[in-house]
Amino acid sequence: MKKINLLIISSVLSLVLFTACSSPKEVSITTNKQPISTTVKEQDIREVTYNQLTPKDKERVLGTWKDSKLSKITLHESMGRINNISYIGKEVYLIDFPTKGGVQSNMIVYLGMDNNKLIGYGYTD
């Protein structure tokens, strides 16, 4: 009887451990603003943004979309040229692309979190 109980208990424990270890993986992208969590299968927000840039803006980017930085911010009117003012006061993605030479060292782009559409460009120093 003790052997049967021991066998049942060890089987149940093995099943519980196996089930607990098979959860889906998540990737955490950490930026200087807030960490943004995304699943491995989702397309990178930085790539989505890069694909919406004009050909002229793409030429300015130093490297690829992978060299950009992603963060979340609350958008304010004074932060740049905003094409869709309905996002003022809301949380949006900020993507910071390094640029080639020139006066400006980067290009800041804002992306809506609800539809991943480009909503404006930020001011840079």
PDB file of C-alpha atoms in Angstrom:
ATOM      1  CA  MET A   1       0.000   0.000   0.000  1.00  0.00           C
ATOM      2  CA  LYS A   2       2.857   2.393   0.845  1.00  0.00           C
ATOM      3  CA  LYS A   3       4.461   1.734  -2.547  1.00  0.00           C
ATOM      4  CA  ILE A   4       1.256   2.618  -4.394  1.00  0.00           C
ATOM      5  CA  ASN A   5       0.830   5.843  -2.409  1.00  0.00           C
ATOM      6  CA  LEU A   6       4.457   6.784  -3.056  1.00  0.00           C
ATOM      7  CA  LEU A   7       4.044   6.102  -6.768  1.00  0.00           C
ATOM      8  CA  ILE A   8       0.878   8.226  -6.984  1.00  0.00           C
ATOM      9  CA  ILE A   9       2.436  11.142  -5.094  1.00  0.00           C
ATOM     10  CA  SER A  10       5.604  11.134  -7.210  1.00  0.00           C
ATOM     11  CA  SER A  11       3.521  10.998 -10.417  1.00  0.00           C
ATOM     12  CA  VAL A  12       1.422  13.970  -9.349  1.00  0.00           C
ATOM     13  CA  LEU A  13       4.506  16.005  -8.389  1.00  0.00           C
ATOM     14  CA  SER A  14       6.188  15.220 -11.714  1.00  0.00           C
ATOM     15  CA  LEU A  15       3.091  16.298 -13.614  1.00  0.00           C
ATOM     16  CA  VAL A  16       2.868  19.579 -11.670  1.00  0.00           C
ATOM     17  CA  LEU A  17       6.545  20.394 -12.313  1.00  0.00           C
ATOM     18  CA  PHE A  18       6.247  19.580 -16.009  1.00  0.00           C
ATOM     19  CA  THR A  19       3.177  21.803 -16.389  1.00  0.00           C
ATOM     20  CA  ALA A  20       4.758  24.729 -14.518  1.00  0.00           C
ATOM     21  CA  CYS A  21       7.878  24.716 -16.701  1.00  0.00           C
ATOM     22  CA  SER A  22       6.015  24.919 -20.019  1.00  0.00           C
ATOM     23  CA  SER A  23       4.797  28.554 -19.850  1.00  0.00           C
ATOM     24  CA  PRO A  24       5.175  30.877 -22.926  1.00  0.00           C
ATOM     25  CA  LYS A  25       8.353  32.948 -23.209  1.00  0.00           C
ATOM     26  CA  GLU A  26       8.364  36.744 -22.990  1.00  0.00           C
ATOM     27  CA  VAL A  27      11.078  39.232 -23.887  1.00  0.00           C
ATOM     28  CA  SER A  28      11.547  42.419 -21.909  1.00  0.00           C
ATOM     29  CA  ILE A  29      12.977  45.427 -23.740  1.00  0.00           C
ATOM     30  CA  THR A  30      14.449  47.843 -21.233  1.00  0.00           C
ATOM     31  CA  THR A  31      14.932  51.486 -22.157  1.00  0.00           C
ATOM     32  CA  ASN A  32      15.888  54.608 -20.296  1.00  0.00           C
ATOM     33  CA  LYS A  33      12.178  55.480 -19.879  1.00  0.00           C
ATOM     34  CA  GLN A  34      10.105  52.384 -19.004  1.00  0.00           C
ATOM     35  CA  PRO A  35      10.489  48.675 -19.689  1.00  0.00           C
ATOM     36  CA  ILE A  36       8.283  47.478 -22.527  1.00  0.00           C
ATOM     37  CA  SER A  37       7.299  43.821 -22.602  1.00  0.00           C
ATOM     38  CA  THR A  38       6.563  42.053 -25.880  1.00  0.00           C
ATOM     39  CA  THR A  39       6.229  38.464 -26.999  1.00  0.00           C
ATOM     40  CA  VAL A  40       8.891  36.929 -29.214  1.00  0.00           C
ATOM     41  CA  LYS A  41       6.492  36.525 -32.153  1.00  0.00           C
ATOM     42  CA  GLU A  42       5.461  40.198 -32.385  1.00  0.00           C
ATOM     43  CA  GLN A  43       7.184  42.398 -34.949  1.00  0.00           C
ATOM     44  CA  ASP A  44       9.520  44.896 -33.315  1.00  0.00           C
ATOM     45  CA  ILE A  45       7.907  48.342 -32.837  1.00  0.00           C
ATOM     46  CA  ARG A  46      11.143  49.958 -34.026  1.00  0.00           C
ATOM     47  CA  GLU A  47      10.922  48.087 -37.335  1.00  0.00           C
ATOM     48  CA  VAL A  48       7.247  49.037 -37.752  1.00  0.00           C
ATOM     49  CA  THR A  49       8.214  52.690 -37.248  1.00  0.00           C
ATOM     50  CA  TYR A  50      11.171  52.512 -39.636  1.00  0.00           C
ATOM     51  CA  ASN A  51       8.930  51.065 -42.361  1.00  0.00           C
ATOM     52  CA  GLN A  52       6.676  54.151 -42.084  1.00  0.00           C
ATOM     53  CA  LEU A  53       9.494  56.681 -42.558  1.00  0.00           C
ATOM     54  CA  THR A  54       9.836  58.535 -45.843  1.00  0.00           C
ATOM     55  CA  PRO A  55      12.705  57.463 -48.133  1.00  0.00           C
ATOM     56  CA  LYS A  56      14.489  60.742 -47.262  1.00  0.00           C
ATOM     57  CA  ASP A  57      14.214  60.020 -43.526  1.00  0.00           C
ATOM     58  CA  LYS A  58      15.416  56.433 -44.041  1.00  0.00           C
ATOM     59  CA  GLU A  59      18.550  57.792 -45.765  1.00  0.00           C
ATOM     60  CA  ARG A  60      19.309  59.914 -42.672  1.00  0.00           C
ATOM     61  CA  VAL A  61      19.233  56.917 -40.306  1.00  0.00           C
ATOM     62  CA  LEU A  62      22.674  55.682 -39.249  1.00  0.00           C
ATOM     63  CA  GLY A  63      22.708  51.889 -39.306  1.00  0.00           C
ATOM     64  CA  THR A  64      19.383  50.048 -39.243  1.00  0.00           C
ATOM     65  CA  TRP A  65      16.169  50.154 -37.234  1.00  0.00           C
ATOM     66  CA  LYS A  66      17.884  47.815 -34.755  1.00  0.00           C
ATOM     67  CA  ASP A  67      20.162  50.703 -33.692  1.00  0.00           C
ATOM     68  CA  SER A  68      17.216  52.804 -32.501  1.00  0.00           C
ATOM     69  CA  LYS A  69      15.948  53.102 -28.937  1.00  0.00           C
ATOM     70  CA  LEU A  70      12.352  52.540 -27.848  1.00  0.00           C
ATOM     71  CA  SER A  71      10.565  54.069 -24.870  1.00  0.00           C
ATOM     72  CA  LYS A  72       7.096  55.111 -23.703  1.00  0.00           C
ATOM     73  CA  ILE A  73       6.248  58.728 -22.904  1.00  0.00           C
ATOM     74  CA  THR A  74       3.227  60.942 -22.349  1.00  0.00           C
ATOM     75  CA  LEU A  75       3.006  63.215 -25.390  1.00  0.00           C
ATOM     76  CA  HIS A  76       2.815  66.986 -24.910  1.00  0.00           C
ATOM     77  CA  GLU A  77       2.098  69.606 -27.564  1.00  0.00           C
ATOM     78  CA  SER A  78       5.512  71.253 -27.174  1.00  0.00           C
ATOM     79  CA  MET A  79       7.437  68.050 -27.901  1.00  0.00           C
ATOM     80  CA  GLY A  80       7.500  68.301 -31.700  1.00  0.00           C
ATOM     81  CA  ARG A  81       5.506  68.379 -34.913  1.00  0.00           C
ATOM     82  CA  ILE A  82       2.479  66.269 -34.053  1.00  0.00           C
ATOM     83  CA  ASN A  83       0.323  65.276 -37.041  1.00  0.00           C
ATOM     84  CA  ASN A  84      -2.503  63.824 -34.929  1.00  0.00           C
ATOM     85  CA  ILE A  85      -3.304  66.056 -31.938  1.00  0.00           C
ATOM     86  CA  SER A  86      -5.728  63.497 -30.483  1.00  0.00           C
ATOM     87  CA  TYR A  87      -2.657  61.828 -28.915  1.00  0.00           C
ATOM     88  CA  ILE A  88      -1.722  64.913 -26.853  1.00  0.00           C
ATOM     89  CA  GLY A  89      -1.735  63.888 -23.177  1.00  0.00           C
ATOM     90  CA  LYS A  90      -1.722  60.172 -24.001  1.00  0.00           C
ATOM     91  CA  GLU A  91       1.012  57.567 -23.693  1.00  0.00           C
ATOM     92  CA  VAL A  92       2.830  56.895 -26.989  1.00  0.00           C
ATOM     93  CA  TYR A  93       5.973  55.164 -28.194  1.00  0.00           C
ATOM     94  CA  LEU A  94       9.067  57.302 -28.684  1.00  0.00           C
ATOM     95  CA  ILE A  95      11.607  55.866 -31.124  1.00  0.00           C
ATOM     96  CA  ASP A  96      15.019  57.550 -31.227  1.00  0.00           C
ATOM     97  CA  PHE A  97      16.955  56.866 -34.456  1.00  0.00           C
ATOM     98  CA  PRO A  98      20.654  57.828 -34.676  1.00  0.00           C
ATOM     99  CA  THR A  99      21.360  59.869 -37.831  1.00  0.00           C
ATOM    100  CA  LYS A 100      24.309  60.391 -40.149  1.00  0.00           C
ATOM    101  CA  GLY A 101      26.401  63.528 -39.597  1.00  0.00           C
ATOM    102  CA  GLY A 102      24.822  66.946 -39.851  1.00  0.00           C
ATOM    103  CA  VAL A 103      23.742  69.218 -37.041  1.00  0.00           C
ATOM    104  CA  GLN A 104      21.277  66.803 -35.455  1.00  0.00           C
ATOM    105  CA  SER A 105      22.566  63.583 -33.919  1.00  0.00           C
ATOM    106  CA  ASN A 106      19.208  61.812 -33.833  1.00  0.00           C
ATOM    107  CA  MET A 107      15.663  61.716 -35.196  1.00  0.00           C
ATOM    108  CA  ILE A 108      12.783  61.256 -32.757  1.00  0.00           C
ATOM    109  CA  VAL A 109       9.559  59.693 -34.022  1.00  0.00           C
ATOM    110  CA  TYR A 110       6.278  59.224 -32.136  1.00  0.00           C
ATOM    111  CA  LEU A 111       4.059  56.195 -32.735  1.00  0.00           C
ATOM    112  CA  GLY A 112       0.511  55.592 -31.488  1.00  0.00           C
ATOM    113  CA  MET A 113       0.295  52.621 -29.125  1.00  0.00           C
ATOM    114  CA  ASP A 114      -3.233  51.737 -30.224  1.00  0.00           C
ATOM    115  CA  ASN A 115      -2.612  51.397 -33.958  1.00  0.00           C
ATOM    116  CA  ASN A 116       1.206  51.585 -34.382  1.00  0.00           C
ATOM    117  CA  LYS A 117       0.881  54.546 -36.790  1.00  0.00           C
ATOM    118  CA  LEU A 118       3.410  57.366 -37.049  1.00  0.00           C
ATOM    119  CA  ILE A 119       1.909  60.453 -35.406  1.00  0.00           C
ATOM    120  CA  GLY A 120       4.754  62.961 -35.486  1.00  0.00           C
ATOM    121  CA  TYR A 121       8.388  63.913 -35.132  1.00  0.00           C
ATOM    122  CA  GLY A 122      10.079  65.203 -31.989  1.00  0.00           C
ATOM    123  CA  TYR A 123      12.280  68.230 -31.600  1.00  0.00           C
ATOM    124  CA  THR A 124      16.002  67.557 -31.195  1.00  0.00           C
ATOM    125  CA  ASP A 125      18.875  69.729 -30.026  1.00  0.00           C
TER     126      ASP A 125
END
